Amino acid sequence: MRQPQSWLLALLSVLALMSTAATASAEEKIFGGHVEVGATGINTKDNAARVNEYVRGRSEDGLSFAPKLFVEGDLGEHSAFELEADANGPRDQQFNMELDAGRIFRLGLDYQVLEHWKDHETLDQMGATGRDDTGGSQPSVTTDKIFSNLPAGASVGGGTLPVGYDPLQAYTEELSNDYLVTRRELKSEAALVIPALPNVIFHAGMRIEKRQGMEQAIGMTKCDSCHVSAVDKKIDEVTEDYTFGATGKFGLLTVDYEYLTRTFSESGSTPFRYYEDAQNGTAYNMLYENGDYPFGRTPDSEKDSHALKARIDLPKDTSLTASYVKSDIESSKSQTQGEYLLLDGSTLKSEYESFGGKLATKFGKNLRLSLRGSMYDIDVNGNEMYYPARDAANAAAAWPETNTDAWHSAEARKVKEVGADLVYRLARGTTLRLGYEFEEVDRDVEELLETDTHTLKASVKTRLNKALSGNLSYQFQKIDDPLPGAHVGIAQGDPLAIQDPLGSGLWYYNTALMNTPNDQLPAATPDNTWYWTDVYPNRQLTSTILPDEVHEAKLSTTWAISANKAATFFARVRQAENDEVEFEQTTYVPGVSLWYAPNGKMNLTMAYTFNKQETENQMCVGWYHG
């Protein structure tokens, strides 16, 4: 699929250059440019991933050669090119080239190299109560570091490790890993105007991104003890985008169409980790037995997208804009079909379809109005799965309930947005802006609820005189049912559960006491508790860090002291709250910026920003149960 598209892009470039070569070669050529030679150095005295996250120059301490090059040339009438290069070491580079051949063919090339320090989770904060642990003794969630600190022969919550596994060595080796990913991106955009069709511009584009390096992969195994461990994951990703389209102007109508095809592939190795065998006879491990198994796979995927836009310019400063986008995405899951089964083959499929429109007009000299609306639908009806191992265990009377329901994707949703903006000129140099926006997110999975967001905006921009100007804005949001944590809290309200006596509002099951006979099982069989029959249906507590009401005000004023001096003061205050979860957050961000230009070739800027944020919320505590 990719090779023909590469040839099409190359053919478009060659044909266009051939058609303009005769004109350009006959004209006088003028070249110019400059070269800069320098060096960059770095000396890190803290965690490099924190203070040098996006590497400038080099990831390790030392000096790097840092040359710069700029070349421009006049190739004749209406033809020119520019070349710019900026290198600060082997993994901090940027190259750019622009070519204009007779205003018939334009080509742009951009190449960037960037190195990124990835986050390194030490897992030091892990630890929580576990199955049948109503006393809350710690830790029942274990890490390699916790295992290594235990006395010889001791275990935590029934947790076991394979023979020959050294948890201290595993922890030390993982902690010493440098999680660095190098990103290389090549972008190209070409435009062609055929003299016989001067009102149509044909365009094509290409983007190739490569990510190579190492990231951290974290996994957990259960039952009885939750063993959380981290390993390195090799990254070798390639993303390729190719676009083709055209833009045409036909009187009052402008139409633009673009086709995008994208492929993503991951050639890096899949990480493995040890999964423990279930230590409790009633806590079956549905997905894994004890042993080393893969986890954290990144699947290959493909995307095809069609985008169509149209604009009509009507009399009296009125315009009408419409857009349509249709995308199909496929993600391969063929390597995981032994762990779970997709009910619609071996690929996850998503269909995205959106419609949008905007009307803008002007009333008189002082009033402008725009109305807009859009809707999009994400359809993933085929993305349903189930776990065959559970059905097999059910046939062996492992638990009393059947497990035939499919697991549906939470991605499916329908989103609608409408909005209006009004701009009114109050006086010369003073403008008032008012706006309203409503968004409705209707998710197919009923348990995830529907989120409605109302947004009101108002701002005033004024210039009091030649030296003083300012801008004041306010925004209010009212959000109904923010998504995360809509229904959480294990065993909430279940008569068989126990309410936390410490007043956290959480409930838990004491499964060690649940040994009464069940009518659906033989009399001697314990009445055990299962997540899918007792826990999931009883998650009722709301727990989120997202607000349902937000107030935000911004102020900015600039004083032009003279032609070469200016001072700007700015401030932002944001207050967010959600009374249902006792969440409240206040943010203050004042600052000042000073600008000075001593001459026409040099200017100096000095700025200071202060950021203060206060947050109150119900504390999130790990509450593991099985």
XYZ file of C-alpha atoms in Angstrom:
626
model
C 0.000 0.000 0.000
C 2.759 2.453 0.879
C 5.124 1.935 -2.063
C 2.734 3.123 -4.841
C 1.866 6.234 -2.838
C 5.570 7.099 -2.460
C 6.017 6.786 -6.218
C 2.977 8.996 -6.844
C 4.427 11.747 -4.659
C 7.842 11.456 -6.329
C 6.286 11.482 -9.802
C 4.324 14.646 -8.982
C 7.541 16.391 -7.910
C 9.576 15.259 -10.951
C 6.931 16.246 -13.500
C 6.471 19.672 -11.929
C 10.217 20.351 -11.838
C 10.598 19.272 -15.471
C 7.838 21.666 -16.550
C 9.576 24.638 -14.914
C 13.242 23.731 -15.420
C 13.582 25.468 -18.787
C 12.220 28.747 -17.429
C 14.342 28.690 -14.285
C 17.627 27.724 -15.962
C 17.496 30.653 -18.378
C 17.275 33.226 -15.633
C 20.061 34.763 -13.564
C 20.830 32.881 -10.330
C 21.745 34.740 -7.144
C 22.807 32.888 -3.998
C 23.516 34.054 -0.473
C 23.581 32.897 3.115
C 25.589 32.619 6.288
C 27.197 30.025 8.550
C 27.380 30.040 12.361
C 29.771 27.882 14.363
C 29.245 27.246 18.060
C 28.985 24.671 20.810
C 26.454 23.666 23.442
C 27.231 22.176 26.822
C 25.235 20.477 29.547
C 25.991 19.608 33.151
C 23.208 17.848 35.078
C 23.166 17.815 38.870
C 19.692 16.298 39.276
C 17.625 13.533 37.696
C 18.143 14.114 33.974
C 14.631 12.886 33.211
C 13.284 15.746 35.333
C 15.570 18.671 34.484
C 16.408 17.705 30.897
C 13.230 15.896 29.820
C 13.387 17.196 26.240
C 17.083 16.908 25.559
C 18.826 20.024 24.279
C 22.170 19.141 22.736
C 22.920 15.824 24.399
C 21.528 13.463 27.041
C 24.824 13.054 28.910
C 27.090 15.740 30.349
C 29.592 17.328 27.969
C 29.982 19.572 24.906
C 28.436 19.238 21.445
C 29.395 20.926 18.182
C 26.480 23.221 17.203
C 26.706 24.635 13.668
C 23.985 26.610 11.865
C 23.577 27.120 8.135
C 21.273 29.357 6.105
C 21.302 29.504 2.291
C 18.881 31.264 -0.028
C 18.871 31.556 -3.778
C 17.055 33.407 -6.542
C 16.519 30.963 -9.406
C 14.952 33.454 -11.756
C 11.596 35.167 -12.122
C 9.197 33.955 -9.414
C 11.562 31.086 -8.464
C 13.557 30.796 -5.252
C 14.666 28.414 -2.545
C 15.783 28.473 1.094
C 17.786 25.960 3.103
C 18.227 26.139 6.871
C 20.058 23.726 9.183
C 20.415 23.833 12.970
C 22.305 21.046 14.776
C 22.997 20.856 18.506
C 24.353 17.340 18.652
C 23.356 14.000 17.135
C 19.851 13.962 18.650
C 18.835 17.617 18.566
C 18.657 18.685 14.936
C 16.351 20.540 12.574
C 16.591 20.954 8.797
C 14.196 22.884 6.564
C 14.012 23.534 2.832
C 11.525 25.614 0.794
C 11.381 25.649 -3.022
C 9.199 27.795 -5.289
C 9.507 27.044 -9.010
C 7.792 29.702 -11.062
C 4.786 29.779 -8.729
C 3.756 26.564 -10.454
C 5.327 24.096 -8.051
C 6.070 24.546 -4.363
C 7.887 22.037 -2.197
C 8.614 22.102 1.515
C 10.787 19.629 3.422
C 11.295 19.498 7.186
C 13.389 17.028 9.191
C 13.685 16.988 12.986
C 15.497 14.850 15.538
C 14.535 15.011 19.218
C 15.484 12.936 22.254
C 13.014 12.526 25.113
C 13.683 11.294 28.651
C 10.659 9.186 29.637
C 9.236 8.988 33.137
C 10.679 6.410 35.539
C 8.243 5.091 38.139
C 10.124 3.714 41.153
C 6.997 1.998 42.598
C 8.053 3.146 46.077
C 4.536 4.300 46.948
C 2.896 0.927 46.307
C 1.154 -0.912 49.127
C -2.491 -1.608 49.992
C -4.755 -3.970 51.884
C -5.525 -7.284 50.244
C -7.930 -10.192 50.155
C -9.451 -11.049 53.573
C -7.181 -8.415 55.131
C -9.814 -6.501 57.094
C -7.227 -5.373 59.606
C -5.369 -3.375 56.987
C -1.885 -4.789 57.615
C 0.731 -3.641 55.100
C 1.893 -4.406 52.550
C -0.268 -6.851 50.617
C 0.638 -5.225 47.332
C 4.290 -6.063 46.809
C 7.104 -4.906 44.550
C 10.528 -6.374 43.854
C 11.961 -3.961 46.408
C 9.482 -5.090 49.096
C 10.143 -8.758 48.306
C 13.908 -8.196 48.609
C 13.528 -6.702 52.101
C 11.614 -9.709 53.491
C 13.347 -12.260 55.734
C 14.443 -15.482 54.077
C 11.525 -17.824 53.454
C 8.891 -15.183 54.184
C 6.040 -14.299 51.837
C 3.445 -11.568 51.636
C -0.235 -12.425 51.300
C 0.591 -15.804 49.801
C 2.705 -14.264 47.042
C 5.371 -16.453 45.458
C 8.301 -15.928 43.102
C 9.898 -18.396 40.666
C 12.970 -20.350 41.697
C 16.111 -18.388 40.877
C 14.341 -15.034 40.692
C 16.326 -12.359 42.558
C 13.945 -9.457 43.352
C 16.762 -7.157 44.538
C 18.716 -7.697 41.337
C 15.588 -7.139 39.233
C 14.773 -3.925 41.106
C 18.348 -2.600 40.902
C 18.676 -3.332 37.193
C 15.344 -1.739 36.346
C 16.125 1.348 38.422
C 19.397 1.832 36.532
C 17.686 1.899 33.122
C 17.771 5.151 31.170
C 14.400 5.438 29.467
C 15.313 7.466 26.398
C 13.346 7.619 23.146
C 14.752 9.265 20.013
C 12.141 10.718 17.671
C 12.924 11.411 14.019
C 10.326 13.039 11.775
C 10.430 13.827 8.059
C 7.633 15.973 6.604
C 7.099 17.008 3.011
C 4.372 19.129 1.422
C 4.028 19.787 -2.308
C 1.604 21.983 -4.268
C 1.120 22.092 -8.039
C -0.788 24.619 -10.161
C -1.403 23.587 -13.768
C -1.536 26.684 -16.008
C -4.603 25.307 -17.791
C -6.431 25.116 -14.410
C -5.281 28.214 -12.520
C -8.145 28.048 -10.002
C -7.221 24.551 -8.771
C -4.240 23.707 -6.556
C -3.234 20.050 -6.299
C -1.412 19.159 -3.100
C 0.271 16.122 -1.599
C 2.062 15.447 1.651
C 4.153 12.873 3.428
C 5.133 12.360 7.061
C 7.390 9.585 8.366
C 7.986 9.432 12.107
C 10.306 6.964 13.821
C 10.564 6.425 17.582
C 13.392 4.248 18.861
C 14.639 3.630 22.364
C 13.324 2.216 25.607
C 10.292 2.870 27.813
C 9.135 1.509 31.150
C 6.396 -1.140 31.204
C 4.549 -1.837 34.479
C 2.498 -4.959 35.140
C 0.608 -6.542 38.024
C -0.292 -10.104 38.902
C -2.810 -11.388 41.435
C -4.400 -13.443 43.301
C -3.830 -13.086 47.036
C -0.771 -10.867 46.703
C -0.651 -8.180 44.008
C 2.928 -8.247 42.726
C 3.662 -5.018 40.840
C 6.897 -4.918 38.864
C 8.449 -2.913 36.034
C 10.663 -3.948 33.134
C 12.163 -2.225 30.125
C 10.285 -2.189 26.814
C 12.165 -1.741 23.546
C 10.593 0.869 21.237
C 10.915 0.683 17.449
C 7.862 2.446 15.988
C 7.243 3.784 12.485
C 4.285 5.987 11.514
C 3.768 6.836 7.849
C 1.237 9.404 6.605
C 0.458 10.170 2.965
C -2.045 12.809 1.861
C -3.429 13.729 -1.565
C -6.006 16.350 -2.429
C -6.959 19.538 -4.208
C -8.336 23.006 -3.459
C -10.500 24.770 -6.009
C -11.989 28.268 -6.166
C -15.104 28.630 -8.298
C -16.441 32.149 -7.932
C -18.029 32.489 -4.478
C -17.406 28.817 -3.701
C -14.164 27.322 -2.344
C -13.885 23.533 -2.043
C -11.074 21.500 -0.461
C -10.686 17.710 -0.406
C -7.947 15.625 1.206
C -7.368 11.902 1.521
C -5.131 10.573 4.305
C -3.743 7.082 4.693
C -1.696 6.179 7.767
C 0.110 3.042 8.868
C 1.683 2.359 12.255
C 4.011 -0.547 12.993
C 5.934 -1.602 16.081
C 8.985 -3.834 15.600
C 10.285 -3.659 19.165
C 10.248 -6.721 21.383
C 7.256 -7.358 23.644
C 8.188 -7.319 27.360
C 7.677 -10.396 29.556
C 7.043 -10.751 33.272
C 6.355 -13.520 35.770
C 2.712 -14.192 36.569
C 2.051 -15.972 39.830
C -0.193 -18.976 40.221
C -3.310 -18.508 42.345
C -2.547 -19.318 45.995
C -6.190 -19.394 47.069
C -8.287 -22.281 45.798
C -11.327 -20.069 45.229
C -9.477 -17.232 43.475
C -8.906 -18.575 40.000
C -6.457 -16.834 37.697
C -8.487 -16.619 34.495
C -5.858 -15.338 32.071
C -2.514 -16.784 33.134
C -0.949 -19.680 34.953
C 2.344 -19.249 36.759
C 5.186 -18.449 34.373
C 6.680 -15.741 32.160
C 4.165 -14.232 29.762
C 4.107 -11.202 27.428
C 2.306 -7.988 28.350
C 2.138 -4.377 27.226
C 1.924 -5.102 23.492
C 1.602 -2.205 21.054
C -0.527 -3.339 18.078
C -0.038 -2.357 14.449
C -2.781 -0.158 13.008
C -4.027 1.474 9.809
C -6.163 4.547 9.174
C -7.898 5.930 6.086
C -9.610 9.311 6.193
C -11.572 11.518 3.772
C -12.063 15.222 4.565
C -14.241 17.586 2.528
C -14.605 21.322 3.253
C -16.604 24.006 1.454
C -17.020 27.759 1.931
C -19.417 30.184 0.272
C -18.744 33.925 0.477
C -22.070 35.779 0.334
C -22.788 39.521 0.122
C -22.719 41.812 3.186
C -19.718 40.108 4.856
C -21.561 36.811 5.192
C -19.953 33.400 4.803
C -21.155 29.825 5.173
C -18.715 26.992 5.931
C -19.368 23.245 6.016
C -17.152 20.214 6.622
C -17.386 16.429 6.541
C -14.861 13.845 7.775
C -15.029 10.051 7.478
C -12.305 7.859 8.989
C -11.804 4.116 9.347
C -9.243 2.732 11.788
C -8.134 -0.873 12.234
C -5.882 -2.216 14.972
C -4.508 -5.750 14.732
C -5.069 -7.998 17.757
C -4.139 -11.321 16.182
C -1.349 -11.921 18.728
C -3.705 -11.753 21.717
C -6.504 -14.053 20.576
C -5.410 -16.767 22.978
C -6.027 -14.501 25.988
C -9.437 -13.201 24.923
C -11.634 -13.439 21.843
C -12.942 -10.570 19.739
C -16.451 -11.320 18.545
C -15.783 -9.644 15.179
C -12.520 -11.177 14.003
C -8.928 -10.408 14.961
C -8.959 -6.603 14.565
C -10.415 -3.709 16.495
C -12.327 -1.446 14.118
C -13.394 2.152 14.713
C -15.439 4.349 12.411
C -15.431 8.106 12.887
C -17.885 10.370 11.067
C -18.372 14.085 11.666
C -20.385 16.982 10.257
C -19.750 20.650 10.951
C -21.061 24.007 9.881
C -20.596 27.709 10.618
C -22.470 30.857 9.604
C -20.776 34.237 10.053
C -22.342 37.587 9.230
C -22.164 41.283 10.044
C -24.944 43.686 11.064
C -24.063 47.278 10.339
C -20.593 48.532 11.187
C -20.344 47.476 14.820
C -21.869 43.997 15.221
C -20.617 40.607 14.035
C -22.337 37.279 14.756
C -21.293 33.681 14.143
C -23.257 30.477 14.736
C -21.626 27.060 14.646
C -22.533 23.461 15.193
C -20.951 20.058 14.820
C -21.530 16.429 15.632
C -19.436 13.308 15.417
C -20.064 9.629 15.952
C -17.527 6.978 16.978
C -18.880 3.557 16.048
C -17.168 0.501 17.544
C -20.064 -1.942 17.558
C -17.805 -4.797 16.505
C -15.316 -4.254 19.338
C -16.773 -6.750 21.785
C -14.854 -9.503 23.525
C -15.202 -12.249 26.079
C -12.844 -14.520 28.016
C -13.182 -18.186 27.046
C -11.243 -19.290 30.131
C -14.102 -18.079 32.300
C -16.629 -20.147 30.396
C -14.374 -23.165 30.795
C -14.133 -22.573 34.528
C -17.892 -22.085 34.697
C -18.435 -25.487 33.087
C -16.316 -26.963 35.868
C -18.578 -25.303 38.478
C -15.908 -22.839 39.529
C -18.618 -20.280 40.292
C -22.413 -20.245 40.216
C -23.059 -17.619 37.542
C -22.729 -17.776 33.768
C -20.419 -15.439 31.880
C -21.920 -15.062 28.418
C -22.146 -11.253 28.292
C -19.772 -9.530 25.892
C -17.467 -6.791 27.121
C -18.236 -3.611 25.168
C -15.826 -0.833 24.223
C -16.117 2.454 26.142
C -14.929 4.373 23.083
C -18.339 4.406 21.363
C -20.112 7.746 21.693
C -22.042 10.481 19.950
C -20.971 14.084 20.539
C -22.917 17.219 19.635
C -21.689 20.814 19.929
C -23.436 24.115 19.262
C -22.172 27.614 19.893
C -22.629 31.296 19.201
C -20.173 34.212 19.286
C -21.004 37.910 19.222
C -18.518 40.749 18.712
C -19.714 44.314 19.327
C -17.667 47.475 18.939
C -18.548 49.619 21.956
C -16.367 52.556 20.963
C -13.260 53.297 18.981
C -10.576 50.924 20.220
C -12.972 49.016 22.529
C -14.539 45.653 21.621
C -16.923 43.403 23.561
C -17.031 39.646 22.894
C -19.735 37.284 24.175
C -19.975 33.553 23.586
C -21.914 30.438 24.544
C -21.151 26.787 23.841
C -22.981 23.563 24.661
C -21.466 20.090 24.354
C -23.250 16.774 24.841
C -21.262 13.533 25.073
C -23.594 10.530 24.856
C -21.654 7.304 25.501
C -23.020 3.986 24.314
C -22.010 2.250 27.543
C -24.805 3.281 29.882
C -22.702 3.022 33.043
C -20.407 5.805 31.779
C -23.295 8.281 31.791
C -23.818 11.333 29.596
C -21.747 14.480 30.061
C -23.236 17.909 29.312
C -21.043 21.015 29.395
C -22.320 24.605 29.282
C -19.708 27.318 28.672
C -20.250 31.079 28.911
C -17.532 33.537 27.820
C -17.208 37.312 27.970
C -14.266 39.614 27.258
C -13.471 43.279 26.744
C -10.476 44.531 24.779
C -9.654 48.225 24.796
C -6.977 50.767 23.939
C -7.338 53.748 26.262
C -4.653 55.767 24.479
C -1.506 55.283 22.427
C 0.424 54.012 25.418
C -2.081 51.932 27.402
C -4.128 48.905 26.303
C -5.745 46.000 28.101
C -7.847 42.850 27.897
C -10.218 41.394 30.526
C -12.017 38.045 30.116
C -14.231 35.709 32.155
C -15.358 32.137 31.513
C -17.873 29.965 33.376
C -18.433 26.232 32.898
C -21.151 23.992 34.276
C -20.450 20.283 33.739
C -22.986 17.543 34.419
C -21.522 14.106 35.204
C -17.825 14.398 34.306
C -16.752 10.979 33.057
C -13.952 9.567 35.255
C -15.083 7.861 38.432
C -18.802 8.108 37.722
C -19.489 4.804 39.497
C -16.652 3.410 41.594
C -16.250 2.189 45.145
C -16.248 -1.583 45.569
C -19.279 -3.149 47.289
C -20.939 0.209 47.942
C -24.278 -0.366 49.657
C -24.241 -4.162 49.364
C -25.945 -5.721 52.461
C -23.236 -8.421 52.478
C -20.468 -5.814 52.634
C -18.959 -3.950 55.598
C -18.730 -0.172 55.792
C -15.297 1.184 56.646
C -15.446 2.066 60.372
C -12.862 4.831 59.830
C -15.402 6.859 57.857
C -13.797 6.838 54.401
C -17.154 6.086 52.793
C -15.825 2.875 51.223
C -17.261 -0.598 51.690
C -15.492 -3.965 51.507
C -16.206 -7.709 51.570
C -14.855 -9.963 54.292
C -14.709 -13.007 52.037
C -13.234 -15.178 54.778
C -16.613 -15.086 56.571
C -18.729 -15.751 53.471
C -19.020 -19.532 53.892
C -22.790 -19.976 54.105
C -24.307 -22.502 51.666
C -25.720 -21.202 48.413
C -28.836 -22.683 46.846
C -27.147 -22.708 43.452
C -24.253 -24.830 44.702
C -23.828 -28.007 46.720
C -24.332 -27.421 50.424
C -20.643 -27.832 51.218
C -19.523 -25.238 48.679
C -18.629 -21.814 50.107
C -20.643 -18.842 48.874
C -17.689 -16.959 47.416
C -17.698 -13.413 46.131
C -16.862 -12.690 42.490
C -16.067 -9.335 40.918
C -18.492 -9.780 38.021
C -21.452 -10.864 40.192
C -21.069 -8.792 43.366
C -18.486 -6.046 42.896
C -19.158 -4.524 39.477
C -22.946 -4.104 39.930
C -22.435 -2.407 43.301
C -19.955 0.310 42.373
C -21.955 3.369 43.349
C -19.573 5.920 44.876
C -18.641 8.947 42.784
C -14.904 9.605 42.861
C -13.307 12.077 40.466
C -10.814 14.913 40.310
C -12.776 16.648 37.564
C -14.869 19.685 38.523
C -18.514 20.241 37.721
C -18.237 24.029 38.043
C -15.380 26.279 36.870
C -14.818 30.053 37.092
C -11.831 31.595 35.329
C -10.814 35.259 34.922
C -7.864 36.710 32.985
C -6.392 40.202 32.915
C -3.659 41.614 30.697
C -2.566 45.233 30.333
C 0.347 46.712 28.356
C 2.018 50.077 28.888
C 4.125 51.333 25.974
C 6.530 53.569 27.881
C 8.257 54.708 24.697
C 8.944 53.456 21.193
C 11.575 51.042 22.491
C 10.235 50.219 25.978
C 7.083 48.363 27.091
C 5.771 46.617 30.199
C 2.973 44.042 30.415
C 1.163 42.840 33.531
C -0.986 39.726 33.381
C -2.929 37.595 35.846
C -5.125 34.497 35.797
C -7.415 33.214 38.549
C -9.206 29.867 38.210
C -11.572 28.265 40.707
C -12.879 24.727 40.152
C -15.100 22.711 42.464
C -17.197 19.578 42.750
C -19.235 19.458 45.945
C -20.237 15.822 45.440
C -16.658 14.660 46.084
C -15.574 17.658 48.192
C -13.176 18.781 45.461
C -11.997 22.392 45.338
C -9.058 23.870 43.462
C -7.912 27.493 43.234
C -5.145 28.697 40.915
C -3.380 32.087 40.927
C -0.968 33.014 38.117
C 0.205 36.670 38.149
C 3.205 37.881 36.180
C 5.023 40.749 34.521
C 6.999 41.095 31.276
C 9.444 43.880 30.343
C 10.635 44.584 26.776
C 13.487 46.870 25.740
C 15.095 47.486 22.326
C 18.354 49.469 22.696
C 18.807 49.567 18.906
C 17.219 48.296 15.730
C 19.151 45.017 15.759
C 18.744 43.915 19.351
C 15.901 43.575 21.852
C 15.759 42.243 25.404
C 12.826 40.579 27.187
C 12.606 39.817 30.899
C 9.585 38.068 32.418
C 8.480 36.716 35.797
C 5.529 34.412 36.492
C 4.241 33.229 39.874
C 2.076 30.095 40.058
C 0.150 29.070 43.158
C -2.419 26.273 43.265
C -4.388 25.003 46.252
C -6.332 21.735 46.001
C -8.651 19.981 48.435
C -10.084 16.569 47.609
C -11.001 13.237 49.125
C -7.790 11.247 49.284
C -7.467 8.300 46.913
C -6.269 5.208 48.808
C -5.448 1.864 47.195
C -8.156 -0.598 48.256
C -7.352 -3.990 46.725
C -9.649 -6.914 47.334
C -8.522 -10.125 45.731
